[in-house]
Amino acid sequence: MQRILIIEDEPKAGEYMRSGLTEAGYVADVATDGITGLHLAREFQFDLILLDVMLPDMDGWQVMAALKNHDVPTPVLFLTARGTLEDRLKGLASGAEDYLVKPFSFAELLARIRIVLRRGGREPQPDLLELAGLRMDVPKRRVERDGVRLALTNKEFNLLHLFLTHRGQVLSRTLIASRVWDMNFDSDTNVVDVAVRRLRQKIDEPFSRRLLHTVHGVGYRCDDEA
Amino acid sequence: MSRFSLTARLSIILAVLTLTVMTAVGFIMYRTLERQLMVRDDGALVTRVEQIRALLHDEDVLDLIHNKPQLFANMLGNTESLLVLRFPGRTPLIEVNPGNSPVPDIAAVPADGKLSLAAVHHRLQGDTPFIYTAAQARTTRPPYRLEIITGRLMMERTRMLASYRNQIFAVVAGASLLTMLLAGLVARRGLLPLHRLAAQTGRIGSKNLSIRIDSEDAPRELKALIDAFNLMLDRLELSFTQLSQVSADMAHDLRTPIATLMGQTEVALSRPRPEEHYARLLGSNFEELGRLSKMIENMLFLARAEQAGHAIGRVWLDIGDEFATLNDYFEGPAQERDLGLAFSGAGRIYADPQLLRRALANLLANAIQYADAGSTVTISAEHQAGHTTLSVSNLGADIGEEHLARLFERFYRADASRTTANQASGLGLAIVRGIMTLHQGGWRATSAAGQTCFQLTFPHGERRHDDDGRENGAEAPAPIERP
């Protein structure tokens, strides 16, 4: 059970993150101001701190500096509404592990949290990914389902790899576009939908059980639940 | 000096100039007068000696002195003069010296020598000049030579010159003061147009940016300033109008999704609903929120893009690699509409990778959306001196001339215009323009005979710009003029 401390002054925001993280299997605590957050971070053992920059009294930068002063080793992920390049650089320069600009997709937040926590724990990426009879051999770049070899293009392979490594998580189109195509902006094309549709034709349609699910309005999820 | 007003400065400068010039003139005139007086006085002294010489010529000096002592005193005629007659080395036969000047000891001009002004000596007695000379005259008594020593203390001349000097001082001081006053008046009058300009400028505010300064009656020196100022007002007014327009458009565009969000949520909450209804509602709300978020993101991007000197990370990129990335990304949507993507051109381009991809993706998304089914969208790169031009063109319905010029404006929508990149925000092409502004490049759209083409020009380095971000590079394709 990994513990995450959320330092966020906006109660609704803190609450939805807490419940989302709890559902994702973490233990989450919320502090609504920097001083309380700093106190909790020093008193208890957390695996990660989500730190909002705009806080009353003591802002995120100051909390970060205080954490460093007190030698708190917990990795920090900044959350902020200010997305200028200068802010990003300032966040990373202050010793934060990562930096997310509001509004962000929750899937993106989960993905970043996993990456940060993995960095500490060195959890290697598995070479073989399996889900309901679908097997992906990453080094050989081979995919088969129920023993049938599936011919995927490079992009389709990368897309499926992304889904299999984020099993059960809803992935937004933006997140998929940035991970698979390195397009970090919204061009508002249906690129992702087209790609998912083509992947579906190959890995789902010939088989009885569907693995790729559309989550209306949000994005896509890959799991073997109906 | 910068503490003083322009009027005071001009007055002081003119007064100092007057003072200097008049002092110099006064000094020269004084010196000239002094020299002329000296020559006159020296001449008079020489004449007197000559007269005495003539008088004594072959006369029995002692008789003369004895009989006519008055003669000599009369010859001098004032207290400033000195006259000594003596045989060389003897005590004087006569000494007229009412001023008690010390008798000078100088070699006398010989009796047969010509007396000239050069024989006149000058010395100061106290502060007063004293001129003197000595000459010999022939006499009938041995040793047949008589020395005439004469001199004159120049008291009257000194007085006269002193008074003249004081007059000069008075005139110079008076003239300088007068000049200062007059210069002040003249400068104030001369600077009236500036004061008027300041008053007119002071009346301009955000409420009446349409006021222009009248340069009709302005002096020529101010015309250039006024014209430049008026041009600045033109630009400000345009920006201000655009800004107000953008704020209004933005408010309007934000209002639409927010109205949808509020409306459908309110309706859903008005009575109990099945669970899937809520799920659908949340999904729909999430989509609307995503749209809002994207719009705000784009507005922020545009606001930043318009800040002059906003830093971007330009590097030399391989055009082939960039085209491959785009091809990867758009292959699917193109096939969906039965379109071909044809990339041509190679080499390198100097751009910010993310921004370049974003600009091209916006153009390509439009092209794919509007191209005739079954046709080919072409993306090409061409290098010219100093810059590289990327073109995205497709076959399809023409965009009207009236839309072409305004296509790159924020929120500009027309039925035939293509602003679906960043759908429903009308910001796709404005973002392209913002990206090109950041790159100090050019942008252009043409549409005729069923072919629509968007061109972006990337310079091969930094270049100088005018302040509204349009090209100055003559070699680049002319960008769309802004309205």
Short mmCIF file of N, CA and C in Angstrom, two decimals, chain A residues 81 83-86 88 101-103 105 155 172-174 177 181-192 194-195 197-198 216-219, chain B residues 279-280 282-284 286-287 293-294 297 300 304 310-311 325-326 328-333 335-336 354 357-358 361-362 365 420-424:
data_model
loop_
_atom_site.label_atom_id
_atom_site.label_comp_id
_atom_site.label_asym_id
_atom_site.label_seq_id
_atom_site.Cartn_x
_atom_site.Cartn_y
_atom_site.Cartn_z
N ALA A 81 -1.77 25.60 -12.10
CA ALA A 81 -2.58 26.16 -13.19
C ALA A 81 -1.72 27.01 -14.12
N GLY A 83 1.14 27.35 -16.65
CA GLY A 83 1.86 26.39 -17.48
C GLY A 83 2.95 26.99 -18.33
N THR A 84 3.51 28.14 -17.92
CA THR A 84 4.57 28.70 -18.76
C THR A 84 5.84 27.87 -18.61
N LEU A 85 6.66 27.97 -19.64
CA LEU A 85 7.91 27.21 -19.65
C LEU A 85 8.76 27.57 -18.43
N GLU A 86 8.76 28.86 -18.06
CA GLU A 86 9.55 29.32 -16.92
C GLU A 86 9.11 28.59 -15.65
N ARG A 88 7.57 25.67 -15.44
CA ARG A 88 7.95 24.26 -15.50
C ARG A 88 9.41 24.09 -15.08
N VAL A 101 0.31 20.41 -15.48
CA VAL A 101 -0.43 21.67 -15.58
C VAL A 101 -1.93 21.39 -15.54
N LYS A 102 -2.64 22.13 -14.69
CA LYS A 102 -4.09 22.00 -14.62
C LYS A 102 -4.73 22.67 -15.84
N PRO A 103 -5.80 22.17 -16.38
CA PRO A 103 -6.43 20.91 -16.01
C PRO A 103 -5.71 19.73 -16.67
N SER A 105 -5.64 15.31 -17.23
CA SER A 105 -6.54 14.16 -17.15
C SER A 105 -6.07 13.29 -16.00
N LYS A 155 2.61 1.40 -35.27
CA LYS A 155 1.79 2.27 -34.42
C LYS A 155 0.77 1.47 -33.64
N SER A 172 -7.09 9.03 -21.92
CA SER A 172 -7.71 10.07 -22.75
C SER A 172 -7.01 10.11 -24.11
N ARG A 173 -7.72 10.70 -25.08
CA ARG A 173 -7.14 10.80 -26.43
C ARG A 173 -5.84 11.61 -26.41
N THR A 174 -5.84 12.64 -25.59
CA THR A 174 -4.64 13.48 -25.50
C THR A 174 -3.44 12.67 -25.03
N ALA A 177 -2.33 10.30 -27.75
CA ALA A 177 -1.62 11.01 -28.83
C ALA A 177 -0.20 11.37 -28.41
N TRP A 181 2.29 9.06 -30.51
CA TRP A 181 2.76 9.86 -31.66
C TRP A 181 3.66 11.03 -31.27
N ASP A 182 3.87 11.21 -29.98
CA ASP A 182 4.66 12.35 -29.51
C ASP A 182 4.04 13.67 -29.96
N MET A 183 2.71 13.71 -30.01
CA MET A 183 2.02 14.95 -30.36
C MET A 183 1.43 15.50 -29.08
N ASN A 184 2.09 16.52 -28.51
CA ASN A 184 1.67 17.02 -27.20
C ASN A 184 0.73 18.21 -27.29
N PHE A 185 -0.22 18.13 -28.21
CA PHE A 185 -1.19 19.22 -28.33
C PHE A 185 -2.44 18.61 -28.92
N ASP A 186 -3.51 19.36 -28.86
CA ASP A 186 -4.75 18.87 -29.43
C ASP A 186 -4.91 19.39 -30.83
N SER A 187 -4.80 18.51 -31.78
CA SER A 187 -5.05 18.99 -33.14
C SER A 187 -6.49 18.69 -33.50
N ASP A 188 -7.21 18.12 -32.55
CA ASP A 188 -8.63 17.90 -32.74
C ASP A 188 -8.96 17.05 -33.95
N THR A 189 -8.05 16.17 -34.28
CA THR A 189 -8.37 15.25 -35.36
C THR A 189 -8.87 13.97 -34.72
N ASN A 190 -9.41 13.09 -35.55
CA ASN A 190 -9.88 11.83 -35.01
C ASN A 190 -8.81 10.76 -35.12
N VAL A 191 -7.54 11.19 -35.13
CA VAL A 191 -6.43 10.25 -35.29
C VAL A 191 -6.53 9.08 -34.33
N VAL A 192 -6.75 9.40 -33.04
CA VAL A 192 -6.76 8.36 -32.02
C VAL A 192 -7.94 7.41 -32.24
N VAL A 194 -9.49 6.73 -35.00
CA VAL A 194 -9.24 5.90 -36.18
C VAL A 194 -8.29 4.77 -35.81
N ALA A 195 -7.22 5.11 -35.10
CA ALA A 195 -6.22 4.11 -34.74
C ALA A 195 -6.82 3.04 -33.83
N ARG A 197 -9.94 2.21 -33.64
CA ARG A 197 -10.89 1.43 -34.43
C ARG A 197 -10.15 0.35 -35.22
N ARG A 198 -9.02 0.71 -35.84
CA ARG A 198 -8.26 -0.26 -36.63
C ARG A 198 -7.69 -1.36 -35.76
N HIS A 216 -17.39 6.69 -22.82
CA HIS A 216 -17.99 7.83 -23.51
C HIS A 216 -17.54 9.17 -22.93
N GLY A 217 -17.04 10.01 -23.83
CA GLY A 217 -16.65 11.35 -23.42
C GLY A 217 -15.26 11.43 -22.80
N VAL A 218 -14.69 10.30 -22.41
CA VAL A 218 -13.42 10.34 -21.69
C VAL A 218 -12.27 9.78 -22.52
N GLY A 219 -12.47 8.59 -23.05
CA GLY A 219 -11.40 7.98 -23.82
C GLY A 219 -11.61 6.49 -23.96
N ALA B 279 -24.41 8.43 -16.31
CA ALA B 279 -23.11 8.11 -16.91
C ALA B 279 -22.95 8.87 -18.23
N ARG B 280 -24.02 8.86 -19.04
CA ARG B 280 -23.98 9.57 -20.33
C ARG B 280 -23.80 11.07 -20.11
N LEU B 282 -22.46 12.59 -17.53
CA LEU B 282 -21.09 12.89 -17.09
C LEU B 282 -20.13 12.85 -18.26
N GLY B 283 -20.30 11.86 -19.12
CA GLY B 283 -19.44 11.76 -20.30
C GLY B 283 -19.56 13.00 -21.17
N SER B 284 -20.81 13.40 -21.39
CA SER B 284 -21.04 14.56 -22.23
C SER B 284 -20.46 15.82 -21.57
N PHE B 286 -18.02 15.91 -19.54
CA PHE B 286 -16.56 15.81 -19.62
C PHE B 286 -16.06 16.29 -20.98
N GLU B 287 -16.81 15.93 -22.02
CA GLU B 287 -16.43 16.39 -23.37
C GLU B 287 -16.48 17.91 -23.46
N SER B 293 -11.52 23.58 -21.73
CA SER B 293 -10.13 23.55 -21.29
C SER B 293 -9.18 23.80 -22.46
N LYS B 294 -9.51 23.17 -23.59
CA LYS B 294 -8.69 23.32 -24.78
C LYS B 294 -8.71 24.77 -25.27
N GLU B 297 -6.63 26.87 -23.04
CA GLU B 297 -5.23 26.54 -23.33
C GLU B 297 -4.76 27.29 -24.58
N LEU B 300 -4.48 31.05 -24.03
CA LEU B 300 -3.23 31.35 -23.31
C LEU B 300 -2.05 31.26 -24.26
N ARG B 304 0.46 34.33 -25.23
CA ARG B 304 1.92 34.25 -25.08
C ARG B 304 2.63 34.48 -26.41
N HIS B 310 9.04 36.39 -27.04
CA HIS B 310 8.79 35.19 -26.26
C HIS B 310 9.74 34.10 -26.77
N ALA B 311 10.47 33.51 -25.86
CA ALA B 311 11.52 32.58 -26.27
C ALA B 311 10.94 31.27 -26.75
N THR B 325 6.75 11.77 -39.15
CA THR B 325 5.91 11.87 -37.94
C THR B 325 4.49 12.27 -38.31
N LEU B 326 4.37 13.27 -39.18
CA LEU B 326 3.05 13.74 -39.60
C LEU B 326 2.30 12.65 -40.35
N ASP B 328 2.68 9.43 -40.10
CA ASP B 328 2.24 8.46 -39.08
C ASP B 328 0.94 8.87 -38.45
N TYR B 329 0.90 10.14 -38.11
CA TYR B 329 -0.21 10.67 -37.32
C TYR B 329 -1.48 10.78 -38.15
N PHE B 330 -1.34 11.18 -39.40
CA PHE B 330 -2.53 11.47 -40.20
C PHE B 330 -2.93 10.38 -41.19
N GLU B 331 -2.09 9.38 -41.27
CA GLU B 331 -2.37 8.26 -42.18
C GLU B 331 -3.80 7.75 -42.01
N GLY B 332 -4.14 7.45 -40.76
CA GLY B 332 -5.46 6.88 -40.47
C GLY B 332 -6.59 7.77 -40.95
N PRO B 333 -6.68 9.02 -40.44
CA PRO B 333 -7.78 9.90 -40.86
C PRO B 333 -7.82 10.11 -42.37
N GLN B 335 -6.89 7.94 -44.73
CA GLN B 335 -7.46 6.73 -45.33
C GLN B 335 -8.96 6.67 -45.12
N GLU B 336 -9.40 7.11 -43.96
CA GLU B 336 -10.84 7.14 -43.66
C GLU B 336 -11.60 7.89 -44.75
N GLN B 354 7.96 21.11 -31.40
CA GLN B 354 6.56 20.97 -31.01
C GLN B 354 5.66 21.97 -31.73
N ARG B 357 5.21 21.03 -35.44
CA ARG B 357 4.25 19.93 -35.61
C ARG B 357 2.84 20.42 -35.39
N ARG B 358 2.68 21.29 -34.42
CA ARG B 358 1.34 21.78 -34.12
C ARG B 358 0.77 22.58 -35.29
N ALA B 361 0.10 20.21 -38.16
CA ALA B 361 -1.04 19.35 -37.85
C ALA B 361 -2.35 20.11 -38.03
N ASN B 362 -2.37 21.38 -37.62
CA ASN B 362 -3.59 22.18 -37.80
C ASN B 362 -3.93 22.33 -39.28
N ALA B 365 -4.96 18.86 -40.71
CA ALA B 365 -6.28 18.44 -40.25
C ALA B 365 -7.35 19.14 -41.09
N THR B 420 -11.63 24.23 -38.48
CA THR B 420 -12.04 23.08 -37.70
C THR B 420 -10.90 22.48 -36.91
N ALA B 421 -9.67 22.85 -37.26
CA ALA B 421 -8.61 22.41 -36.37
C ALA B 421 -8.94 23.13 -35.07
N ASN B 422 -8.88 22.41 -34.00
CA ASN B 422 -9.38 22.94 -32.72
C ASN B 422 -10.85 23.29 -32.91
N GLN B 423 -11.55 22.29 -33.32
CA GLN B 423 -12.95 22.44 -33.70
C GLN B 423 -13.73 23.24 -32.68
N ALA B 424 -14.67 23.98 -33.20
CA ALA B 424 -15.60 24.74 -32.36
C ALA B 424 -14.89 25.82 -31.57
#
